[in-house]
Amino acid sequence: MKALTLYELNNLVRGVIEATLDRPYWVEAELSEAREVRGHCYMELVQKDEYSATPVARASAKCWHNVWMRLKPRFEQVTGQTLHAGMKVLLLVTANFHEAYGFSWIVQDIDPTYTMGDMARKRQEIIRQLKEEGVFDLQRQLQLPLFAQHIAVISSEQAAGFGDFCNQLDNNDYGFYFSYTLFPAVMQGEQVENSIIRALNDIFDRADDFDAVVIIRGGGATADMSGFDTLALAENVANFPLPIITGIGHERDESILDMISFQRVKTPTAAAAFLIDHLAEADSHLQMLGQRTVTYVNTRMQQEHSRLDHLAHRIPMLFSLVKTRQGAVIDRLEQQMFSLMRQQLSRARYRLELLHGRTLPALTQKLNTEKHRLEQYDLRLKAVDPQIILQRGYSLTTLHGKAIRDASTLKEGDTIVTRFAQGSVSSIVKSHQNISVKPSHIDHESN
């Protein structure tokens, strides 16, 4: 049997396919990939098991430039999104087999209403889950601070909407001051969810620095809003401790993120206007309170002035009445004081007389006792009088007025005085080892 070349075999397959799959087919599938290259759209289709999400079928599809340029605007206008991975689509396809490039489905049409229905189903499922978790209304239970001036902004750094937002705040008609800090994030495509969650985590670490968070997306097409319709992003926003204001689409494009945020506005400039109006309302309220305070103070001051005038007219009369009453009280107290003083003096005089009668005998007895003790001390002093000792034949030798008890304490040349019962002798020490004295002066004392 003669072997076929690969080209011949592929050509045979091509013929079979063209003969058997000779009409278009509507096919339901999920996009695992969608990309534009030089005006053509290349898709990877997949079907997943309902319970395990495991792919059970795969295929490639192509939409050529002339068809894609017609289908793309209509699809995005109806769905508000671009084709992206994870999207369910209903495609009208024809079979195509090329000897060099293999098999693929050629897209002839796309039904955007099918995708809209699937998107709506997914959105309703996410909303249902958020409500079951009890977080759907958490943001609306927060309070925007009265003076919300420190704002964290999540946006693309190059987005025109971010510039519009900043200009609106900086050039507001009231001259209010706002400070804002940008936390850059991807605002279109498959990275929207993770990028915004990362920005929210960064803001959470500095939550005390801000009064509110603004998520804005502007300056581009309204298509591709799928990144704002995810459960993970919605849960992060719903549980965030600061009020979150969203301005990510136009009037008809309400995402799940808009639904669960503290305040949803149309555009970035509308978000800025909301903050300005909120601060203007607070300022107006303060001015009203200030005016009410001034009015109240003026009224109260007038009331107090009238009261003081009334009291001023009553003071002379009241003073005279009080003076008369107080004078009578003083007179009565004066009489009571004099009576009490006389009673106290009489009692004190009586006590002094009693004390005098008791003190004099005791004092006399005390003086006699002390006199007897002094006489005893005098007798004792006379018994130890040095003069009496000298009368018995003893003498007293002194050096510089102090009695000498040890001869070794004397030095040669010291002058000592020896006192007798009758007179005294001064001597000079000549030798320390063999004490000898030389009288230098004799003083006779008469008794």
XYZ file of C-alpha atoms in Angstrom:
447
model
C 0.000 0.000 0.000
C 1.408 3.367 -1.050
C 2.042 5.824 1.876
C 0.537 9.318 1.817
C 2.529 12.445 2.381
C 1.543 14.610 5.320
C 0.227 17.247 2.945
C -1.873 14.632 1.131
C -3.237 13.363 4.430
C -4.072 16.849 5.646
C -5.633 17.685 2.328
C -7.790 14.573 2.707
C -8.846 15.686 6.210
C -9.637 19.117 4.831
C -11.863 17.644 2.213
C -13.714 15.496 4.757
C -14.290 18.468 7.049
C -15.499 20.702 4.240
C -17.842 17.971 3.082
C -19.286 17.048 6.461
C -19.092 20.377 8.420
C -20.388 22.493 5.613
C -22.541 24.939 7.627
C -22.115 27.398 10.563
C -22.686 26.220 14.159
C -23.614 28.162 17.282
C -21.341 27.030 20.126
C -21.316 27.905 23.845
C -17.862 28.129 25.380
C -15.719 29.919 27.937
C -12.746 32.010 26.898
C -9.478 30.892 28.429
C -7.610 33.489 26.352
C -8.487 36.335 23.956
C -5.987 38.592 22.211
C -5.854 40.973 19.260
C -2.965 40.733 16.804
C -2.822 43.107 13.837
C -6.591 43.584 13.831
C -7.430 39.869 14.112
C -8.842 38.303 17.300
C -7.425 34.971 18.467
C -9.383 32.988 21.050
C -8.785 29.854 23.064
C -12.071 28.118 23.945
C -12.630 25.743 26.822
C -15.491 23.808 28.379
C -15.180 22.860 32.065
C -16.747 20.088 34.061
C -19.733 21.471 35.965
C -18.603 20.079 39.326
C -14.799 19.967 39.205
C -14.073 22.904 36.830
C -11.694 20.577 34.975
C -11.497 21.300 31.222
C -13.253 18.599 29.235
C -12.846 20.206 25.808
C -10.514 22.746 24.175
C -10.370 24.463 20.780
C -8.868 27.452 19.008
C -10.940 30.083 17.258
C -10.096 33.024 15.033
C -12.022 36.086 13.992
C -10.481 37.723 10.955
C -9.993 41.473 10.704
C -12.902 42.262 8.388
C -15.399 40.466 10.662
C -13.813 41.461 13.987
C -13.940 45.184 13.206
C -17.710 44.790 12.798
C -18.379 42.515 15.784
C -16.138 44.180 18.382
C -17.911 47.603 18.679
C -21.353 46.003 18.893
C -20.265 43.483 21.526
C -18.611 46.132 23.730
C -21.529 48.524 23.333
C -24.030 45.914 24.521
C -21.981 44.243 27.271
C -19.892 47.211 28.358
C -16.841 44.920 28.339
C -14.143 43.602 26.061
C -13.550 39.923 25.461
C -11.432 38.509 28.286
C -10.510 35.234 29.929
C -13.275 33.680 32.032
C -16.096 35.187 29.926
C -18.862 32.939 28.611
C -19.616 33.508 24.886
C -21.980 32.246 22.223
C -20.145 32.115 18.886
C -21.283 31.368 15.352
C -18.400 29.382 13.871
C -17.447 27.496 10.767
C -14.912 24.687 10.592
C -11.587 25.355 8.945
C -8.659 23.044 8.336
C -5.448 24.207 6.716
C -2.764 21.789 5.598
C -0.019 23.901 7.186
C -1.767 25.349 10.263
C -4.185 22.643 11.323
C -7.776 22.891 12.518
C -9.536 25.963 13.960
C -12.993 27.438 14.196
C -13.582 30.663 12.286
C -15.867 33.093 14.125
C -18.584 34.623 11.975
C -20.717 36.222 14.704
C -20.975 36.740 18.496
C -24.223 37.002 20.470
C -23.624 39.675 23.154
C -26.980 39.002 24.832
C -25.788 35.516 25.837
C -22.708 37.010 27.478
C -24.863 39.664 29.146
C -27.080 36.949 30.612
C -24.109 35.010 31.948
C -22.562 38.178 33.379
C -25.850 39.074 35.045
C -26.080 35.588 36.536
C -22.553 35.843 37.937
C -23.252 39.309 39.319
C -26.419 38.121 41.039
C -24.552 35.173 42.509
C -21.847 37.471 43.910
C -24.458 39.878 45.309
C -26.327 36.973 46.918
C -23.129 35.701 48.545
C -22.199 39.172 49.831
C -25.631 39.549 51.425
C -25.403 36.081 52.995
C -22.045 37.054 54.489
C -23.668 40.206 55.914
C -21.158 42.572 54.294
C -23.197 44.039 51.421
C -24.217 47.165 53.394
C -21.183 47.504 55.708
C -19.689 50.485 53.851
C -22.928 52.476 54.020
C -22.925 52.055 57.807
C -19.698 54.080 58.050
C -19.626 57.835 58.662
C -17.623 60.153 56.432
C -15.724 62.501 58.788
C -17.127 66.016 58.954
C -13.793 67.420 57.729
C -12.782 64.777 55.158
C -9.675 66.432 53.693
C -7.029 63.663 53.700
C -7.821 61.354 50.795
C -6.206 58.103 49.574
C -6.664 57.718 45.799
C -6.560 54.424 43.903
C -6.139 55.070 40.196
C -3.841 54.632 37.262
C -1.061 57.199 37.552
C -1.342 58.199 33.895
C -5.145 58.311 33.810
C -6.656 61.594 32.724
C -9.354 61.059 35.339
C -6.792 61.262 38.130
C -5.583 64.621 36.820
C -9.173 65.878 36.582
C -9.805 64.746 40.155
C -6.718 66.581 41.469
C -7.500 69.785 39.530
C -11.069 69.776 40.829
C -9.900 69.514 44.434
C -7.040 72.007 44.106
C -9.126 74.684 42.375
C -12.390 74.405 44.279
C -14.484 77.588 44.559
C -14.361 77.637 48.369
C -10.587 77.597 48.685
C -10.729 74.435 50.798
C -7.474 72.558 51.353
C -7.293 68.855 50.452
C -4.323 66.515 50.653
C -4.363 63.375 48.517
C -1.982 60.447 48.111
C -2.000 58.239 45.013
C -1.788 54.455 45.384
C -1.246 53.352 41.740
C -3.264 50.414 40.432
C -4.172 48.797 37.134
C -7.698 49.900 36.258
C -8.351 47.795 33.127
C -7.819 44.166 32.200
C -7.286 40.982 34.154
C -5.007 42.561 36.780
C -7.644 44.987 38.119
C -8.748 42.819 41.060
C -5.305 41.971 42.473
C -3.914 45.443 41.810
C -6.706 47.281 43.663
C -6.586 44.806 46.573
C -2.829 45.447 46.911
C -3.483 49.199 46.971
C -6.181 48.743 49.641
C -3.746 46.732 51.763
C -1.171 49.538 51.491
C -3.776 52.108 52.549
C -4.894 49.884 55.434
C -1.353 50.009 56.842
C -1.701 53.833 56.982
C -5.412 54.019 57.753
C -4.906 56.650 60.474
C -3.491 59.073 57.871
C -6.668 59.251 55.770
C -10.340 60.174 56.096
C -11.611 58.341 52.987
C -10.573 56.326 49.931
C -11.450 57.245 46.340
C -11.285 54.629 43.554
C -11.447 56.376 40.170
C -11.152 55.287 36.576
C -11.537 57.794 33.803
C -10.202 59.025 30.534
C -10.779 55.757 28.657
C -13.485 53.576 27.197
C -16.237 52.223 29.394
C -15.603 48.680 28.199
C -13.920 45.975 30.265
C -15.553 46.545 33.645
C -15.303 42.879 34.623
C -12.410 43.513 37.014
C -14.788 45.478 39.258
C -17.328 42.631 39.423
C -15.335 40.091 41.445
C -16.191 38.594 44.820
C -12.698 39.031 46.309
C -12.546 42.753 45.482
C -16.091 43.307 46.741
C -15.300 41.575 50.057
C -12.146 43.671 50.538
C -14.011 46.924 49.877
C -17.030 45.971 51.994
C -14.845 45.188 55.035
C -12.566 48.220 54.651
C -12.576 50.499 57.748
C -12.612 53.790 55.775
C -15.449 55.072 53.578
C -14.763 54.245 49.908
C -16.046 56.488 47.110
C -16.098 55.038 43.585
C -16.044 56.905 40.292
C -15.162 54.203 37.785
C -17.784 54.424 35.040
C -20.533 56.348 33.384
C -24.189 56.560 34.304
C -25.264 53.142 32.999
C -22.192 51.179 34.143
C -22.863 50.184 37.754
C -20.430 47.532 38.916
C -20.640 45.402 42.041
C -17.888 47.606 43.428
C -20.241 50.586 43.014
C -23.041 48.712 44.766
C -21.124 47.923 47.949
C -19.117 51.173 48.222
C -19.941 53.985 50.652
C -20.805 56.354 47.787
C -20.978 55.780 44.059
C -20.538 58.722 41.644
C -20.292 58.845 37.859
C -16.798 60.159 37.190
C -13.549 61.200 38.935
C -14.613 64.867 38.788
C -17.919 63.901 40.386
C -15.959 62.186 43.190
C -14.007 65.397 43.776
C -17.245 67.417 43.681
C -18.771 65.076 46.284
C -15.868 65.678 48.681
C -15.988 69.445 48.084
C -19.753 69.568 48.632
C -19.416 67.491 51.799
C -16.838 69.897 53.207
C -18.919 72.893 52.072
C -21.904 71.443 53.906
C -19.800 71.060 57.042
C -18.560 74.646 56.656
C -22.121 75.907 56.166
C -23.230 73.979 59.227
C -20.405 75.523 61.251
C -21.317 78.996 60.046
C -24.944 78.365 60.983
C -23.882 77.161 64.428
C -21.633 80.205 64.767
C -24.504 82.530 63.863
C -26.815 80.742 66.270
C -24.174 81.055 68.971
C -23.776 84.788 68.342
C -27.553 85.265 68.380
C -27.896 83.277 71.588
C -25.048 85.190 73.259
C -26.507 88.551 72.225
C -29.947 87.581 73.505
C -28.501 86.282 76.758
C -26.422 89.429 77.207
C -29.509 91.601 76.718
C -31.367 89.513 79.279
C -28.509 89.840 81.746
C -28.251 93.583 81.165
C -31.966 93.957 81.923
C -31.538 91.814 85.008
C -28.580 93.903 86.179
C -30.520 97.130 85.629
C -33.381 95.752 87.669
C -31.031 94.692 90.438
C -29.257 98.049 90.348
C -32.541 99.798 91.152
C -33.270 97.406 93.994
C -29.782 97.524 95.520
C -30.194 100.811 97.516
C -33.445 99.645 99.070
C -32.101 96.177 99.723
C -28.899 97.610 101.136
C -30.818 99.829 103.588
C -32.944 96.896 104.688
C -29.939 94.640 105.033
C -28.012 97.342 106.892
C -30.818 97.759 109.434
C -31.126 94.025 109.933
C -27.412 93.499 110.214
C -27.076 96.439 112.610
C -29.608 94.847 114.943
C -27.777 91.535 114.669
C -24.435 93.215 115.457
C -25.890 94.984 118.501
C -27.321 91.736 119.793
C -24.050 89.917 119.219
C -22.132 92.722 120.939
C -24.290 92.445 124.049
C -23.928 88.672 124.043
C -20.144 89.019 123.651
C -19.817 91.469 126.600
C -21.972 89.199 128.781
C -19.843 86.190 127.893
C -16.639 88.135 128.537
C -17.850 89.153 132.017
C -18.734 85.547 132.801
C -15.356 84.323 131.576
C -13.467 86.965 133.582
C -15.396 86.088 136.747
C -14.614 82.415 136.304
C -10.939 83.118 135.576
C -10.625 85.344 138.663
C -12.117 82.621 140.846
C -9.732 80.014 139.433
C -6.725 82.309 140.061
C -7.719 82.750 143.675
C -8.008 78.991 144.101
C -4.622 78.446 142.429
C -3.007 81.156 144.637
C -4.353 79.506 147.787
C -2.994 76.141 146.709
C 0.346 77.345 145.271
C 1.731 79.469 148.215
C 2.013 76.613 150.833
C 3.477 74.285 148.253
C 5.974 76.938 147.165
C 7.056 77.620 150.744
C 7.566 73.912 151.367
C 9.548 73.564 148.116
C 11.847 76.480 149.039
C 12.568 74.985 152.510
C 13.388 71.618 150.924
C 15.763 73.135 148.394
C 17.440 75.269 151.117
C 18.134 72.127 153.138
C 19.625 70.425 150.073
C 21.916 73.404 149.427
C 23.178 73.247 153.022
C 23.973 69.541 152.566
C 25.862 70.255 149.310
C 27.845 73.013 151.109
C 28.951 70.619 153.847
C 30.080 68.075 151.262
C 32.054 70.681 149.320
C 33.851 71.836 152.447
C 34.792 68.227 153.212
C 36.636 67.916 149.865
C 38.135 71.455 149.879
C 41.849 71.218 148.755
C 42.759 73.805 151.361
C 41.733 71.449 154.133
C 43.913 68.721 152.587
C 46.846 71.145 152.492
C 46.294 71.932 156.206
C 47.032 68.302 156.883
C 50.610 68.656 155.546
C 50.097 67.768 151.908
C 51.213 69.920 148.972
C 49.862 70.336 145.394
C 52.213 70.746 142.395
C 50.871 72.136 139.132
C 52.151 72.840 135.599
C 50.344 75.578 133.756
C 47.570 75.387 136.342
C 47.061 71.627 135.977
C 47.943 69.102 138.735
C 51.001 66.885 138.027
C 50.351 63.201 138.597
C 53.340 61.692 136.684
C 56.931 63.128 136.919
C 57.799 61.632 133.512
C 55.525 64.170 131.848
C 57.891 67.028 132.864
C 60.617 68.397 130.613
C 63.763 70.248 131.462
C 63.028 73.936 131.779
C 59.384 73.487 132.814
C 58.251 75.857 135.564
C 56.157 74.152 138.207
C 54.300 75.585 141.154
C 54.058 73.813 144.516
C 51.301 74.985 146.800
C 51.332 74.481 150.623
C 48.873 75.256 153.305
C 50.779 78.491 153.778
C 52.205 79.909 150.525
C 53.586 78.377 147.318
C 56.946 77.812 145.600
C 57.771 78.074 141.863
C 60.508 75.706 140.633
C 62.326 75.048 137.356
C 62.998 71.459 136.257
C 66.786 71.060 135.580
C 67.125 67.319 134.904
C 64.472 65.020 133.493
C 65.965 61.759 134.835
C 67.001 62.998 138.263
C 64.374 65.537 139.039
C 65.764 68.527 140.890
C 64.182 71.852 141.422
C 65.453 75.306 141.914
C 63.166 77.632 143.763
C 62.561 80.664 141.675
C 59.882 82.401 143.723
C 58.276 82.028 147.113
C 54.898 83.411 147.754
C 53.700 83.606 151.345
C 50.007 83.567 151.807
C 48.467 84.598 155.047
C 45.452 82.774 156.426
